[in-house]
Short mmCIF file of C-alpha atoms in Angstrom, two decimals:
data_model
loop_
_atom_site.label_atom_id
_atom_site.label_comp_id
_atom_site.label_asym_id
_atom_site.label_seq_id
_atom_site.Cartn_x
_atom_site.Cartn_y
_atom_site.Cartn_z
CA MET A 775 -0.19 0.18 -0.07
CA ASN A 776 1.37 3.49 -0.63
CA ASP A 777 2.35 5.81 2.54
CA SER A 778 -1.02 7.47 3.12
CA ASN A 779 -2.83 4.21 3.33
CA GLN A 780 -0.07 2.63 5.45
CA SER A 781 -0.32 5.26 7.98
CA ARG A 782 -3.92 4.68 8.76
CA PRO A 783 -4.87 2.31 11.89
CA GLU A 784 -5.72 -0.75 9.87
CA HIS A 785 -8.46 -2.32 12.11
CA LEU A 786 -9.97 1.05 12.58
CA THR A 787 -10.42 2.51 9.08
CA TRP A 788 -10.57 -0.89 6.80
CA THR A 789 -13.81 -2.64 6.52
CA LYS A 790 -12.93 -6.55 6.79
CA GLU A 791 -13.48 -6.90 3.00
CA ASP A 792 -11.01 -3.98 2.39
CA ILE A 793 -8.46 -6.10 4.81
CA CYS A 794 -8.77 -9.38 2.67
CA ALA A 795 -8.54 -7.70 -0.53
CA HIS A 796 -5.63 -5.30 -0.25
CA LEU A 797 -4.09 -4.42 3.64
CA GLY A 798 -0.50 -5.01 3.55
CA ASP A 799 -0.22 -5.79 -0.49
CA ASP A 800 2.17 -2.92 -0.62
CA TYR A 801 2.16 -2.74 -4.42
CA ASP A 802 4.87 -0.10 -4.69
CA SER A 803 7.39 -2.16 -3.09
CA PHE A 804 6.49 -5.14 -5.52
CA MET A 805 6.73 -3.01 -8.71
CA GLY A 806 2.77 -2.86 -9.24
CA ALA A 807 2.58 -6.76 -8.69
CA ILE A 808 -1.13 -7.06 -7.67
CA VAL A 809 -0.34 -10.33 -6.37
CA PRO A 810 2.78 -10.17 -3.60
CA PRO A 811 5.45 -12.38 -4.28
CA ILE A 812 6.65 -15.71 -2.75
CA PHE A 813 10.01 -15.01 -0.78
CA GLN A 814 11.05 -18.62 -1.50
CA ASN A 815 14.17 -18.54 0.56
CA SER A 816 15.61 -19.92 3.83
CA LEU A 817 17.70 -16.40 4.80
CA PHE A 818 18.20 -13.02 4.15
CA THR A 819 21.77 -11.52 3.77
CA ARG A 820 21.96 -7.97 5.57
CA LYS A 821 25.43 -6.55 4.28
CA THR A 822 24.45 -3.23 3.07
CA LYS A 823 20.91 -2.94 4.56
CA ASP A 824 19.18 -4.21 7.95
CA HIS A 825 15.64 -4.90 6.76
CA GLY A 826 14.65 -6.87 9.81
CA TYR A 827 14.86 -10.33 8.10
CA VAL A 828 17.43 -12.90 8.67
CA TYR A 829 15.99 -16.32 8.71
CA THR A 830 12.45 -17.95 7.45
CA ARG A 831 12.08 -20.06 10.60
CA ILE A 832 11.82 -16.40 12.59
CA GLY A 833 10.06 -14.36 9.75
CA ASN A 834 9.49 -13.99 5.94
CA PRO A 835 7.79 -11.02 3.97
CA THR A 836 5.17 -13.18 2.41
CA THR A 837 4.12 -14.48 5.70
CA ASP A 838 4.24 -11.16 7.12
CA ILE A 839 1.43 -9.99 4.51
CA ALA A 840 -0.63 -13.02 5.82
CA GLU A 841 0.09 -11.95 9.44
CA ARG A 842 -1.01 -8.27 9.00
CA LYS A 843 -4.27 -9.03 7.46
CA ILE A 844 -5.30 -11.53 9.81
CA ALA A 845 -4.56 -9.25 12.90
CA ALA A 846 -6.26 -6.64 11.59
CA LEU A 847 -9.50 -8.87 10.79
CA GLU A 848 -8.98 -10.21 14.34
CA GLU A 849 -8.98 -6.56 15.64
CA GLY A 850 -5.52 -7.58 17.66
CA GLU A 851 -2.06 -5.57 17.75
CA ALA A 852 0.07 -8.61 15.89
CA ALA A 853 -0.62 -12.45 14.55
CA LYS A 854 1.91 -15.14 14.03
CA CYS A 855 1.55 -17.92 11.25
CA PHE A 856 2.29 -21.40 12.06
CA SER A 857 3.00 -24.48 10.13
CA SER A 858 -0.40 -26.02 11.40
CA GLY A 859 -3.48 -25.31 13.81
CA MET A 860 -1.52 -27.73 16.12
CA GLY A 861 1.37 -26.05 15.92
CA ALA A 862 -0.45 -22.76 16.85
CA ILE A 863 -2.54 -24.16 19.60
CA SER A 864 0.68 -25.96 21.24
CA SER A 865 2.97 -22.69 21.26
CA ALA A 866 -0.25 -20.76 22.92
CA ILE A 867 -0.43 -23.52 25.69
CA MET A 868 3.29 -23.75 26.00
CA TYR A 869 3.77 -19.82 26.59
CA TRP A 870 1.65 -19.94 29.30
CA MET A 871 3.19 -23.24 31.19
CA SER A 872 5.80 -23.60 33.99
CA GLN A 873 6.80 -26.79 35.83
CA GLY A 874 3.60 -28.04 38.17
CA ALA A 875 1.20 -25.76 36.20
CA HIS A 876 -2.55 -26.45 35.99
CA VAL A 877 -4.88 -25.91 33.10
CA VAL A 878 -8.66 -25.43 32.60
CA CYS A 879 -10.10 -26.48 29.31
CA VAL A 880 -13.54 -26.90 27.89
CA ARG A 881 -14.24 -30.67 27.35
CA SER A 882 -15.39 -30.04 23.70
CA ALA A 883 -12.24 -28.92 22.46
CA TYR A 884 -10.54 -30.24 19.50
CA GLY A 885 -9.42 -33.84 20.20
CA PRO A 886 -5.74 -33.44 19.75
CA THR A 887 -6.06 -30.31 22.06
CA ARG A 888 -7.11 -32.50 24.68
CA GLU A 889 -4.78 -35.22 24.03
CA PHE A 890 -1.95 -32.43 24.36
CA LEU A 891 -2.81 -31.11 27.49
CA GLY A 892 -4.55 -34.65 29.24
CA THR A 893 -1.68 -36.88 28.02
CA TYR A 894 1.23 -35.59 26.78
CA LEU A 895 1.93 -32.21 28.98
CA LYS A 896 0.76 -34.49 32.04
CA ARG A 897 4.31 -36.26 31.50
CA PHE A 898 5.89 -33.03 32.50
CA GLY A 899 3.90 -32.41 35.57
CA VAL A 900 0.84 -30.54 34.00
CA GLU A 901 -2.51 -31.12 35.18
CA THR A 902 -5.81 -30.40 33.29
CA THR A 903 -9.14 -30.15 34.24
CA PHE A 904 -11.77 -30.81 31.63
CA VAL A 905 -15.15 -28.52 32.47
CA THR A 906 -18.45 -28.07 30.35
CA GLY A 907 -17.90 -24.46 30.04
CA ASP A 908 -21.91 -24.03 30.63
CA SER A 909 -21.37 -21.69 33.50
CA ILE A 910 -18.86 -19.30 35.07
CA ALA A 911 -19.24 -20.86 38.59
CA GLU A 912 -17.93 -24.18 36.89
CA PHE A 913 -14.76 -22.41 35.56
CA GLU A 914 -14.35 -20.66 39.36
CA GLU A 915 -14.79 -23.82 41.07
CA ALA A 916 -12.00 -25.53 38.58
CA ILE A 917 -9.27 -22.83 39.26
CA ARG A 918 -6.61 -23.90 41.61
CA PRO A 919 -3.47 -21.69 43.12
CA ASN A 920 -1.22 -23.01 40.34
CA THR A 921 -3.99 -22.48 37.27
CA LYS A 922 -2.07 -20.75 34.52
CA LEU A 923 -4.40 -21.04 31.76
CA ILE A 924 -7.73 -21.32 30.60
CA PHE A 925 -8.37 -23.06 27.04
CA LEU A 926 -11.67 -22.42 25.26
CA GLU A 927 -13.26 -23.37 21.96
CA SER A 928 -16.48 -21.24 21.18
CA PRO A 929 -18.14 -22.53 19.06
CA SER A 930 -16.64 -26.00 19.45
CA SER A 931 -16.30 -28.04 16.21
CA HIS A 932 -18.83 -31.05 17.08
CA LEU A 933 -21.44 -29.98 19.26
CA PHE A 934 -20.75 -26.24 18.99
CA TYR A 935 -21.21 -25.33 22.67
CA MET A 936 -20.15 -21.84 23.48
CA GLN A 937 -18.61 -20.05 26.54
CA ASP A 938 -19.52 -16.53 28.10
CA LEU A 939 -15.96 -15.08 26.80
CA GLU A 940 -16.19 -11.66 28.85
CA ALA A 941 -17.19 -13.39 31.88
CA VAL A 942 -14.57 -15.98 31.52
CA ALA A 943 -11.83 -13.31 30.84
CA LYS A 944 -12.85 -11.22 33.72
CA LEU A 945 -12.53 -14.22 35.84
CA ALA A 946 -9.10 -15.38 34.71
CA LYS A 947 -7.85 -11.96 34.88
CA SER A 948 -9.00 -11.60 38.58
CA HIS A 949 -7.12 -14.47 39.02
CA GLY A 950 -3.84 -13.53 36.97
CA ILE A 951 -4.75 -16.50 34.76
CA GLY A 952 -4.06 -16.35 30.71
CA THR A 953 -7.05 -17.23 28.33
CA VAL A 954 -6.66 -18.81 24.78
CA ILE A 955 -9.49 -19.52 22.56
CA ASP A 956 -9.70 -21.57 19.26
CA SER A 957 -12.08 -19.42 17.31
CA THR A 958 -11.63 -21.30 14.05
CA TRP A 959 -15.51 -22.15 13.48
CA ALA A 960 -16.69 -18.68 13.66
CA THR A 961 -13.44 -16.93 11.89
CA PRO A 962 -12.40 -13.53 12.34
CA LEU A 963 -15.36 -12.46 10.09
CA TYR A 964 -17.97 -13.43 12.72
CA GLN A 965 -16.12 -13.57 16.03
CA ASN A 966 -13.57 -11.33 17.59
CA PRO A 967 -12.62 -12.68 21.12
CA LEU A 968 -10.04 -10.15 21.68
CA ARG A 969 -12.57 -7.28 22.10
CA TYR A 970 -14.00 -9.00 25.37
CA GLY A 971 -10.60 -9.64 27.34
CA ILE A 972 -9.40 -12.80 25.85
CA ASP A 973 -5.70 -12.82 25.67
CA MET A 974 -4.81 -15.12 22.70
CA VAL A 975 -7.01 -16.46 19.77
CA VAL A 976 -5.89 -19.31 17.53
CA HIS A 977 -7.25 -20.37 13.94
CA SER A 978 -6.81 -23.43 12.19
CA ALA A 979 -5.90 -21.81 8.33
CA SER A 980 -6.56 -25.25 6.86
CA LYS A 981 -10.21 -24.63 7.43
CA TYR A 982 -12.24 -21.47 6.14
CA LEU A 983 -9.09 -18.88 6.06
CA GLY A 984 -7.43 -21.15 3.43
CA GLY A 985 -10.67 -22.24 2.03
CA HIS A 986 -9.48 -24.59 -0.72
CA SER A 987 -8.51 -27.74 1.19
CA ASP A 988 -4.86 -27.46 0.11
CA ILE A 989 -3.00 -25.90 2.73
CA ILE A 990 -2.20 -26.79 6.66
CA GLY A 991 -1.70 -24.08 8.83
CA GLY A 992 -2.33 -22.23 11.73
CA VAL A 993 -2.60 -18.48 13.27
CA LEU A 994 -2.31 -16.97 16.57
CA ILE A 995 -3.36 -13.46 17.34
CA GLY A 996 -2.88 -11.18 20.46
CA SER A 997 -1.03 -8.48 21.68
CA ARG A 998 2.21 -6.98 20.26
CA GLU A 999 4.29 -7.94 23.18
CA LYS A 1000 3.21 -11.63 23.28
CA MET A 1001 3.18 -12.24 19.62
CA GLU A 1002 6.99 -10.77 19.31
CA GLN A 1003 7.87 -13.25 22.47
CA MET A 1004 6.53 -15.81 20.24
CA THR A 1005 8.60 -15.29 17.09
CA HIS A 1006 11.54 -15.67 19.21
CA GLY A 1007 10.32 -18.10 21.66
CA GLU A 1008 7.88 -21.23 21.34
CA ARG A 1009 7.30 -20.71 17.43
CA ALA A 1010 11.10 -20.25 16.51
CA LEU A 1011 11.93 -22.83 19.24
CA PHE A 1012 9.72 -25.56 17.87
CA GLY A 1013 10.36 -24.91 14.50
CA SER A 1014 6.82 -24.03 13.34
CA ASN A 1015 6.54 -21.08 11.13
CA MET A 1016 4.37 -20.92 8.22
CA ASP A 1017 6.48 -21.31 4.98
CA PRO A 1018 6.33 -18.78 2.60
CA HIS A 1019 4.64 -20.90 -0.23
CA GLN A 1020 1.68 -21.98 2.24
CA ALA A 1021 1.44 -18.02 3.36
CA TRP A 1022 1.06 -17.27 -0.13
CA LEU A 1023 -1.68 -19.61 -0.53
CA LEU A 1024 -3.22 -18.45 2.52
CA LEU A 1025 -3.30 -14.58 1.27
CA ARG A 1026 -5.14 -16.31 -1.62
CA GLY A 1027 -7.74 -17.88 0.18
CA LEU A 1028 -8.28 -14.77 2.40
CA ARG A 1029 -9.14 -12.38 -0.65
CA THR A 1030 -12.35 -14.40 -1.30
CA LEU A 1031 -13.02 -15.16 2.49
CA PRO A 1032 -15.82 -12.66 3.05
CA ILE A 1033 -17.74 -13.63 -0.13
CA ARG A 1034 -17.30 -17.53 0.82
CA MET A 1035 -17.98 -17.00 4.23
CA LYS A 1036 -21.55 -15.35 3.13
CA GLN A 1037 -22.41 -18.60 0.71
CA HIS A 1038 -21.25 -20.82 3.63
CA GLN A 1039 -23.68 -19.12 6.13
CA GLU A 1040 -26.68 -18.82 3.86
CA SER A 1041 -26.17 -22.67 2.51
CA GLY A 1042 -25.48 -23.71 6.13
CA MET A 1043 -28.57 -21.98 7.48
CA GLN A 1044 -31.04 -23.78 4.71
CA VAL A 1045 -29.36 -27.18 5.42
CA ALA A 1046 -29.69 -26.70 9.37
CA GLU A 1047 -33.57 -25.95 8.67
CA PHE A 1048 -34.14 -28.42 6.52
CA LEU A 1049 -32.44 -31.50 8.98
CA GLU A 1050 -34.17 -29.82 11.73
CA ASN A 1051 -37.73 -30.62 10.02
CA HIS A 1052 -36.74 -33.87 8.50
CA PRO A 1053 -38.89 -36.91 10.19
CA LYS A 1054 -35.64 -39.02 10.08
CA VAL A 1055 -33.31 -36.87 11.96
CA GLU A 1056 -33.27 -36.67 15.90
CA THR A 1057 -31.32 -33.75 16.84
CA VAL A 1058 -29.55 -30.77 14.97
CA TYR A 1059 -26.72 -28.93 16.44
CA TYR A 1060 -26.04 -25.64 14.93
CA PRO A 1061 -25.54 -22.45 16.82
CA GLY A 1062 -27.93 -20.40 14.09
CA LEU A 1063 -30.66 -22.31 14.93
CA ALA A 1064 -33.03 -20.53 17.72
CA SER A 1065 -33.55 -24.47 19.04
CA HIS A 1066 -29.84 -24.65 19.90
CA PRO A 1067 -29.58 -24.54 23.40
CA GLN A 1068 -27.01 -21.39 23.64
CA TYR A 1069 -28.47 -19.56 20.73
CA GLU A 1070 -29.04 -16.40 22.82
CA LEU A 1071 -25.44 -16.43 24.41
CA GLY A 1072 -24.31 -16.71 20.60
CA ARG A 1073 -26.11 -13.92 19.54
CA ASN A 1074 -23.99 -11.77 22.22
CA TYR A 1075 -20.65 -12.92 20.31
CA LEU A 1076 -21.47 -13.98 16.91
CA SER A 1077 -22.12 -11.58 13.97
CA GLY A 1078 -22.82 -14.38 11.32
CA TYR A 1079 -22.70 -18.18 11.21
CA THR A 1080 -20.64 -20.61 9.11
CA GLY A 1081 -21.68 -23.82 7.11
CA LEU A 1082 -20.14 -26.53 9.81
CA LEU A 1083 -23.00 -28.27 11.71
CA SER A 1084 -24.15 -31.96 13.00
CA PHE A 1085 -26.64 -33.79 13.39
CA VAL A 1086 -28.10 -37.24 14.83
CA PRO A 1087 -29.98 -39.46 12.27
CA LYS A 1088 -32.67 -41.76 13.70
CA GLY A 1089 -31.25 -45.25 13.01
CA SER A 1090 -28.59 -47.92 13.90
CA GLU A 1091 -25.06 -47.19 13.42
CA GLN A 1092 -25.01 -49.77 10.46
CA ALA A 1093 -27.96 -47.92 9.11
CA ILE A 1094 -26.53 -44.69 9.42
CA SER A 1095 -23.17 -45.89 7.72
CA GLU A 1096 -25.15 -46.95 4.86
CA MET A 1097 -27.13 -43.62 4.44
CA ILE A 1098 -23.51 -41.93 4.21
CA ARG A 1099 -22.45 -44.07 1.52
CA ARG A 1100 -25.77 -43.08 -0.38
CA LEU A 1101 -24.68 -39.55 -0.19
CA ARG A 1102 -23.64 -38.33 -3.92
CA TYR A 1103 -22.19 -34.83 -3.18
CA PHE A 1104 -20.86 -35.36 0.38
CA GLU A 1105 -17.26 -36.96 0.64
CA LEU A 1106 -16.31 -38.64 3.77
CA GLY A 1107 -13.63 -36.71 5.20
CA PRO A 1108 -12.11 -35.43 8.56
CA SER A 1109 -11.63 -31.79 7.75
CA TRP A 1110 -13.76 -28.81 6.73
CA GLY A 1111 -14.28 -25.20 5.76
CA GLY A 1112 -13.25 -25.90 2.25
CA PHE A 1113 -15.17 -25.42 -1.23
CA GLU A 1114 -16.24 -29.23 -0.74
CA SER A 1115 -19.14 -30.61 1.12
CA LEU A 1116 -18.00 -33.39 3.58
CA ILE A 1117 -19.57 -35.70 6.10
CA ASN A 1118 -17.75 -37.08 9.13
CA THR A 1119 -18.76 -39.38 11.77
CA PRO A 1120 -17.31 -38.66 15.39
CA GLY A 1121 -20.65 -40.55 16.73
CA LEU A 1122 -19.92 -43.91 15.19
CA GLY A 1123 -17.95 -46.62 16.85
CA ILE A 1124 -17.58 -44.06 19.93
CA SER A 1125 -17.46 -45.95 23.44
CA GLU A 1126 -19.46 -44.87 26.11
CA GLU A 1127 -16.44 -43.67 28.29
CA ALA A 1128 -15.54 -41.34 25.17
CA SER A 1129 -19.27 -40.37 24.58
CA GLN A 1130 -19.21 -39.28 28.12
CA ALA A 1131 -16.04 -37.56 28.11
CA THR A 1132 -16.59 -35.63 25.35
CA GLY A 1133 -20.32 -35.32 25.28
CA ILE A 1134 -20.38 -36.44 21.62
CA PRO A 1135 -23.82 -38.32 21.57
CA HIS A 1136 -23.96 -41.85 19.78
CA GLY A 1137 -24.72 -41.40 15.94
CA LEU A 1138 -23.78 -37.93 15.68
CA VAL A 1139 -22.33 -36.86 12.11
CA ARG A 1140 -20.90 -33.69 11.33
CA ILE A 1141 -21.37 -31.92 7.54
CA SER A 1142 -19.34 -29.29 6.51
CA ILE A 1143 -21.35 -27.46 3.49
CA GLY A 1144 -19.38 -26.56 0.54
CA LEU A 1145 -19.96 -24.00 -2.06
CA GLU A 1146 -22.39 -26.37 -4.20
CA ARG A 1147 -25.96 -25.35 -4.66
CA ALA A 1148 -27.98 -25.63 -1.42
CA ASP A 1149 -30.78 -27.13 -3.03
CA SER A 1150 -28.42 -29.72 -4.57
CA LEU A 1151 -26.94 -30.84 -0.98
CA ILE A 1152 -30.26 -30.72 0.34
CA GLU A 1153 -32.01 -33.01 -2.39
CA ASP A 1154 -28.61 -35.53 -1.62
CA LEU A 1155 -29.27 -35.53 2.14
CA ASP A 1156 -32.83 -35.89 1.84
CA GLN A 1157 -32.63 -39.05 -0.69
CA ALA A 1158 -29.95 -40.40 1.53
CA LEU A 1159 -32.13 -40.01 4.78
CA ASN A 1160 -35.21 -41.51 3.45
CA SER A 1161 -33.02 -44.56 3.13
CA LEU A 1162 -32.95 -45.15 6.97
CA ALA A 1163 -34.92 -48.12 8.19
#
């Protein structure tokens, strides 16, 4: 961008559409190239000029552009891109850790997050208490003298449970405890947790931010001080910086994020309403439905909804598996947030113990609504559901 544009406070004077399309691209520095180049190199020499770059494991100009855009979208001072969502999550957690620390985490968090906290860090004396997150009293009761972090995921990615972000942040600050939230479902377009006092926000860039199912990445947003410490601390020491080519692909995804999310939201709502009224569906989990038990809480924090939802069909596991095989548009796969529609089966083959621990009911299937015509997806689901005995 030119100097006059660069001097404007980014998150105050740019719309989110403007941020995605133009912020940080600095056309004059790149000979007018409308798409910034990929700095596909490992090191930067500084014999005649100290430009601030040394080694791509620490920082890279292409990655910096993506970080500037996402920081502005999230209304944060700074952002750091990582080689995966788990790279960002584990680095964010470790930032707050010390020997013998205690963490409070919502039980509906992403499975590898729960494993990292509940199994891996336990080897080093870190203990984790998992809570439903339904009430602030539950968080308060879980806090110990050695609690260092409260980890949230709101909405969560299977049942779309939500937490009262402002209340949790206020409680944490009163005890000197850090807060991190995985806000991947909502994207920075539809929820901005830093507004409410949360310390760090994590996104899996592999999902909606990338949007094309061709990158693995993560992003962490917070204060400039904390992100600078992360640059030379956890991210550098864990070797988890996003490589420049992935960052370039992420920039491509960000340019279309607002228009893609508009379509994901519109189609997701249509499919959720269809499923809620289908006689072969027991329950639908989607924050945009008024029937969601936390619908009013979501309205306090969410400015929009996305295309990821879950439902429980009426039928045995065998019948549900057969129903899935009948689908023509939905591919069976574990991720979400891309252009394609996907179906996943977290509630099939789950033990009673795992169901109790995670809250995931038996038979739950999760669908990611892509960019296909909503009517086509509804017709596909209808014919498959009608096959249930």
